[in-house]
């Protein structure tokens, strides 16, 4: 079985040493009560919960999967009880609005909890995370009446939420959805249509499920400007708050998937189901965008969290498995072989995973901080800057966390040799579970297009410039630091490379309509490696004064990143320079 | 469901246009009867067979898996009948020794058939491929009596073969196996021990199973020099050729795996099972090496074949799935969206897969040719040169085919978006099936170590020099070709990069015992990309005179390889230059 302990030391390091989170929180009324001690206690308890409640039913949940019968869906054994325990201890309310029963914890802290949940049991985590997304959206756009009716119950984990976007013919391209909403004349709407790939669309963990559904009103403009958002409960809610009759929404079937088998992925049929408008008419996509950045970071964390479990499990195996002898001579004279952690190639795999995971954790906290600043800061300029940073880095985080997360799951599995392929060992489940994160919540290709198109090209590179200014400001502030000096040349070269890649992208985009789409994935990967380089420099500087083995190890892993992972950006830039011509040259029938 | 048609045009192109196979075959008595027409007919019939017999039971085989009950293993429905059909039509005898009923077809042709089998149904293919390996080993090392008893039945597909190497504590490190062989005094031996991960160790496709088992004789030297090889049949064979009593070997259980679920992966218990020595005492590993290069190429083809199916399936989906509009304007005015093949990022994925698959196919044929020359050439110098080339390139092919094969399966799955994660669509099975090929038959890390250590460093780089000389000779011969000139600068740079990487490896290895292990994987990848660059240049030149769309498409895909895939080698060299110091710096308990 895969092993996992919440990496609390590293999480505390990121919050306290790297980003001085307490000062950030103290600067905003909404988070002023969050102290270092409180955050520490939350992380400590979160670690106990995920290790004690979620992790033990991760393998069994994969083996058992979800069961569909006559429209009812049963989650794997133990999931219902575990979700109740999570709810009763407040974990489903962690970052909810306190006005409706949430705990109002900052996203900067929540990202670390979400990473832990994905590490321990990503299928079970999804029931909670989808509810978070739905409640974020309701909190921002629903009427006061809807909020009072639904939010407290979702935060309490009594009810859960879904996002119903995709239809059989319409995934990435939401402009062509067919689900209809007809006014009932009483302020409600009759929703009809079929939605697919609905995570948690039906299950037995809670007593009611609140669907947020994209649909088209009669006479709505075509395309993405004619989409509205509706709240459609599974059971109606009586005036006294008790549950009433069943609404006209039913689960037609569940998908048989490669992984996340404990998460119910549903086909949902809406047959004149009664729904209520959330936000303005035809503004459904805009409402979705409110929570999209949060959700994309959360799904990014699925890759990061699973990669961490893969790393920890591979380390344990590499320390215990005896096979071959060290190239430098016998290390384990009492055994007939040395532990495989002595071998360079095994080290390479472990160091790759670790260097990527620790940088990813830092980026997730940084991005959580920016989301908090964008939402809670009372300084207009700071809020605008944070919004800009969130817009730029969210697609990077979602795609880069999940691409590198799959890499790390595959790498950890490889450390196990043949045992990595055997189900009982748990490593292959990590690969299967991680794979979806590159696909849903906007495929990673779409994230790259969002970055290279909307966030860079159409933004005339201003957001990139602002980000690079922040990096340069930090470099000035830390100018004399000896640790920074040791990687300064590589970091400067990396920043120059990102600037050149941005120039290449914008230049080609100005001449070639296919360029953005053709260069986007390489550009996003460059962005990821260069951002990680900056964060590694920050971590090395932050760890420099500690004088402990944790700090010393950070220097080693950081240097490894600069030596062995950052160079990947070089090739990506060369690839970008090739442009789109050859890629687009063949006719479709020549493939 | 995944789709697949045997890529016969490309296979013929590789055989005829690129390598002039008929001339090679004509040069050796053992293959002189193989004409272009015969090879063509074999490929044509092979395509029909894999498409009609193997492909239709690939998905169902995955869903059903193998069943173990009371020591008996049942393969998925249809596997037994399909294997009989394959056997009756001679496919299990294709490259067998004609002296014992084989068809004696060259490996250069067999690799193309093996690629097809893996494309269509890799689980079913394995039953045949393991038998090939066992018969190769028997043919080279067994006594005449054993050969006459066993080979005709294995070639006929009446019986199958296994390779029993791994034990629970001993995988990569075979020197520490515990299975014992005690002389019975009658020329036979009593074999006792437990072997794991035995592909086809027990199943219902054939009436007898012939195990080749590594074991230690009493008083044998410790380590890999004290291992002997034994033939242990499931059923004894009577003097009249009929099957006799059951031997003391039994299947204790089968593994539950990530993929290749239709292939029975068995725990085999040998309890004083009667066996016969194959080859000399204590020369078991050397006997294994005879077939190891063949088997490693065959397992490489698993990655290549599955990557081809992924590519073909993704192309079909990308042509049919309507989503979004082309960046250059509406392409499908009658629909509400364009087929996704118009989008740059989808093109990028398809072109990546195609450029890697077609180069891999060329390398597999080249390597098949070298294996044939090494085995059948009557020219000592040619045979020695071919042996040298096989030794050098086999680890490259095994690891690079399977690493890029998994990449291609993941990429093809990504083209399908959410549907790629759903079992019914068949794309996720390709990923799960491909994953094992990076692990077994020597992990890809071990392949890299074999290359960087035994084949390069300990060989003082002579084999690399010989290979580069062949490339330079070809360049001289084609010196004036205009197509070659168009990629000549990139190819020359690539060859220089490989030379520099080889120098870096050897230089560091001379100073640092960890260097080979630490740099091996990057070095192997460089070797793969540079070798593919040479083969792409050869293919572009060979296709130049055709004047058809096939030839024109080759130029486009070749240019794409030089522009977008070959640059990956640059970063890998930079990574190598970092050496092993940082990688090895942490103590084991600091992970």
JSON list of C-alpha atoms in Angstrom, two decimals, chain B residues 314-390:
[
{"chain": "B", "resi": 314, "resn": "UNK", "atom": "CA", "xyz": [-6.64, 9.73, -31.83]},
{"chain": "B", "resi": 315, "resn": "UNK", "atom": "CA", "xyz": [-6.57, 10.66, -35.51]},
{"chain": "B", "resi": 316, "resn": "UNK", "atom": "CA", "xyz": [-10.01, 9.18, -36.05]},
{"chain": "B", "resi": 317, "resn": "UNK", "atom": "CA", "xyz": [-11.43, 10.94, -33.00]},
{"chain": "B", "resi": 318, "resn": "UNK", "atom": "CA", "xyz": [-9.80, 14.25, -33.95]},
{"chain": "B", "resi": 319, "resn": "UNK", "atom": "CA", "xyz": [-11.36, 14.12, -37.39]},
{"chain": "B", "resi": 320, "resn": "UNK", "atom": "CA", "xyz": [-14.85, 13.41, -36.05]},
{"chain": "B", "resi": 321, "resn": "UNK", "atom": "CA", "xyz": [-15.12, 15.31, -32.78]},
{"chain": "B", "resi": 322, "resn": "UNK", "atom": "CA", "xyz": [-16.55, 18.80, -33.34]},
{"chain": "B", "resi": 323, "resn": "UNK", "atom": "CA", "xyz": [-15.48, 21.38, -30.78]},
{"chain": "B", "resi": 324, "resn": "UNK", "atom": "CA", "xyz": [-14.52, 25.03, -31.14]},
{"chain": "B", "resi": 325, "resn": "UNK", "atom": "CA", "xyz": [-13.51, 26.87, -34.29]},
{"chain": "B", "resi": 326, "resn": "UNK", "atom": "CA", "xyz": [-10.21, 27.02, -36.13]},
{"chain": "B", "resi": 327, "resn": "UNK", "atom": "CA", "xyz": [-7.98, 29.98, -35.34]},
{"chain": "B", "resi": 328, "resn": "UNK", "atom": "CA", "xyz": [-7.96, 30.69, -39.07]},
{"chain": "B", "resi": 329, "resn": "UNK", "atom": "CA", "xyz": [-11.76, 30.88, -39.42]},
{"chain": "B", "resi": 330, "resn": "UNK", "atom": "CA", "xyz": [-14.66, 28.46, -39.73]},
{"chain": "B", "resi": 331, "resn": "UNK", "atom": "CA", "xyz": [-13.66, 25.23, -41.47]},
{"chain": "B", "resi": 332, "resn": "UNK", "atom": "CA", "xyz": [-16.91, 23.32, -41.12]},
{"chain": "B", "resi": 333, "resn": "UNK", "atom": "CA", "xyz": [-19.67, 25.80, -41.91]},
{"chain": "B", "resi": 334, "resn": "UNK", "atom": "CA", "xyz": [-22.38, 23.15, -41.88]},
{"chain": "B", "resi": 335, "resn": "UNK", "atom": "CA", "xyz": [-21.68, 22.20, -38.28]},
{"chain": "B", "resi": 336, "resn": "UNK", "atom": "CA", "xyz": [-21.80, 24.22, -35.08]},
{"chain": "B", "resi": 337, "resn": "UNK", "atom": "CA", "xyz": [-18.09, 23.56, -34.53]},
{"chain": "B", "resi": 338, "resn": "UNK", "atom": "CA", "xyz": [-14.99, 22.39, -36.42]},
{"chain": "B", "resi": 339, "resn": "UNK", "atom": "CA", "xyz": [-13.33, 19.00, -36.04]},
{"chain": "B", "resi": 340, "resn": "UNK", "atom": "CA", "xyz": [-10.64, 19.33, -33.38]},
{"chain": "B", "resi": 341, "resn": "UNK", "atom": "CA", "xyz": [-7.93, 18.31, -35.83]},
{"chain": "B", "resi": 342, "resn": "UNK", "atom": "CA", "xyz": [-7.94, 21.97, -36.96]},
{"chain": "B", "resi": 343, "resn": "UNK", "atom": "CA", "xyz": [-6.48, 23.11, -33.62]},
{"chain": "B", "resi": 344, "resn": "UNK", "atom": "CA", "xyz": [-2.72, 23.57, -33.30]},
{"chain": "B", "resi": 345, "resn": "UNK", "atom": "CA", "xyz": [-2.46, 21.78, -29.99]},
{"chain": "B", "resi": 346, "resn": "UNK", "atom": "CA", "xyz": [-4.28, 18.72, -31.32]},
{"chain": "B", "resi": 347, "resn": "UNK", "atom": "CA", "xyz": [-1.98, 18.75, -34.35]},
{"chain": "B", "resi": 348, "resn": "UNK", "atom": "CA", "xyz": [0.99, 18.94, -32.02]},
{"chain": "B", "resi": 349, "resn": "UNK", "atom": "CA", "xyz": [-0.17, 15.82, -30.22]},
{"chain": "B", "resi": 350, "resn": "UNK", "atom": "CA", "xyz": [-0.84, 13.89, -33.44]},
{"chain": "B", "resi": 351, "resn": "UNK", "atom": "CA", "xyz": [2.45, 14.93, -35.05]},
{"chain": "B", "resi": 352, "resn": "UNK", "atom": "CA", "xyz": [4.44, 14.05, -31.91]},
{"chain": "B", "resi": 353, "resn": "UNK", "atom": "CA", "xyz": [2.96, 10.56, -31.91]},
{"chain": "B", "resi": 354, "resn": "UNK", "atom": "CA", "xyz": [3.43, 10.03, -35.61]},
{"chain": "B", "resi": 355, "resn": "UNK", "atom": "CA", "xyz": [7.00, 11.30, -35.79]},
{"chain": "B", "resi": 356, "resn": "UNK", "atom": "CA", "xyz": [8.02, 9.03, -32.91]},
{"chain": "B", "resi": 357, "resn": "UNK", "atom": "CA", "xyz": [6.14, 5.98, -34.17]},
{"chain": "B", "resi": 358, "resn": "UNK", "atom": "CA", "xyz": [7.53, 6.11, -37.68]},
{"chain": "B", "resi": 359, "resn": "UNK", "atom": "CA", "xyz": [11.11, 6.58, -36.50]},
{"chain": "B", "resi": 360, "resn": "UNK", "atom": "CA", "xyz": [10.63, 3.76, -34.01]},
{"chain": "B", "resi": 361, "resn": "UNK", "atom": "CA", "xyz": [9.39, 1.47, -36.74]},
{"chain": "B", "resi": 362, "resn": "UNK", "atom": "CA", "xyz": [12.49, 2.23, -38.79]},
{"chain": "B", "resi": 363, "resn": "UNK", "atom": "CA", "xyz": [14.77, 1.56, -35.81]},
{"chain": "B", "resi": 364, "resn": "UNK", "atom": "CA", "xyz": [13.02, -1.73, -35.10]},
{"chain": "B", "resi": 365, "resn": "UNK", "atom": "CA", "xyz": [13.55, -2.88, -38.70]},
{"chain": "B", "resi": 366, "resn": "UNK", "atom": "CA", "xyz": [17.17, -1.71, -38.62]},
{"chain": "B", "resi": 367, "resn": "UNK", "atom": "CA", "xyz": [17.75, -3.59, -35.40]},
{"chain": "B", "resi": 368, "resn": "UNK", "atom": "CA", "xyz": [15.95, -6.66, -36.74]},
{"chain": "B", "resi": 369, "resn": "UNK", "atom": "CA", "xyz": [18.29, -6.52, -39.73]},
{"chain": "B", "resi": 370, "resn": "UNK", "atom": "CA", "xyz": [21.33, -6.33, -37.43]},
{"chain": "B", "resi": 371, "resn": "UNK", "atom": "CA", "xyz": [20.05, -9.31, -35.42]},
{"chain": "B", "resi": 372, "resn": "UNK", "atom": "CA", "xyz": [19.69, -11.28, -38.66]},
{"chain": "B", "resi": 373, "resn": "UNK", "atom": "CA", "xyz": [23.16, -10.27, -39.86]},
{"chain": "B", "resi": 374, "resn": "UNK", "atom": "CA", "xyz": [24.63, -11.19, -36.50]},
{"chain": "B", "resi": 375, "resn": "UNK", "atom": "CA", "xyz": [22.99, -14.62, -36.67]},
{"chain": "B", "resi": 376, "resn": "UNK", "atom": "CA", "xyz": [23.09, -15.55, -40.33]},
{"chain": "B", "resi": 377, "resn": "UNK", "atom": "CA", "xyz": [25.82, -13.57, -42.12]},
{"chain": "B", "resi": 378, "resn": "UNK", "atom": "CA", "xyz": [28.66, -15.69, -43.48]},
{"chain": "B", "resi": 379, "resn": "UNK", "atom": "CA", "xyz": [30.99, -12.71, -43.45]},
{"chain": "B", "resi": 380, "resn": "UNK", "atom": "CA", "xyz": [32.83, -12.68, -40.12]},
{"chain": "B", "resi": 381, "resn": "UNK", "atom": "CA", "xyz": [33.44, -8.94, -40.13]},
{"chain": "B", "resi": 382, "resn": "UNK", "atom": "CA", "xyz": [29.85, -8.19, -41.01]},
{"chain": "B", "resi": 383, "resn": "UNK", "atom": "CA", "xyz": [28.63, -10.54, -38.29]},
{"chain": "B", "resi": 384, "resn": "UNK", "atom": "CA", "xyz": [30.91, -8.97, -35.70]},
{"chain": "B", "resi": 385, "resn": "UNK", "atom": "CA", "xyz": [29.85, -5.46, -36.69]},
{"chain": "B", "resi": 386, "resn": "UNK", "atom": "CA", "xyz": [26.20, -6.44, -36.47]},
{"chain": "B", "resi": 387, "resn": "UNK", "atom": "CA", "xyz": [26.70, -8.03, -33.06]},
{"chain": "B", "resi": 388, "resn": "UNK", "atom": "CA", "xyz": [28.33, -4.84, -31.90]},
{"chain": "B", "resi": 389, "resn": "UNK", "atom": "CA", "xyz": [25.47, -2.73, -33.23]},
{"chain": "B", "resi": 390, "resn": "UNK", "atom": "CA", "xyz": [22.87, -5.02, -31.61]}
]
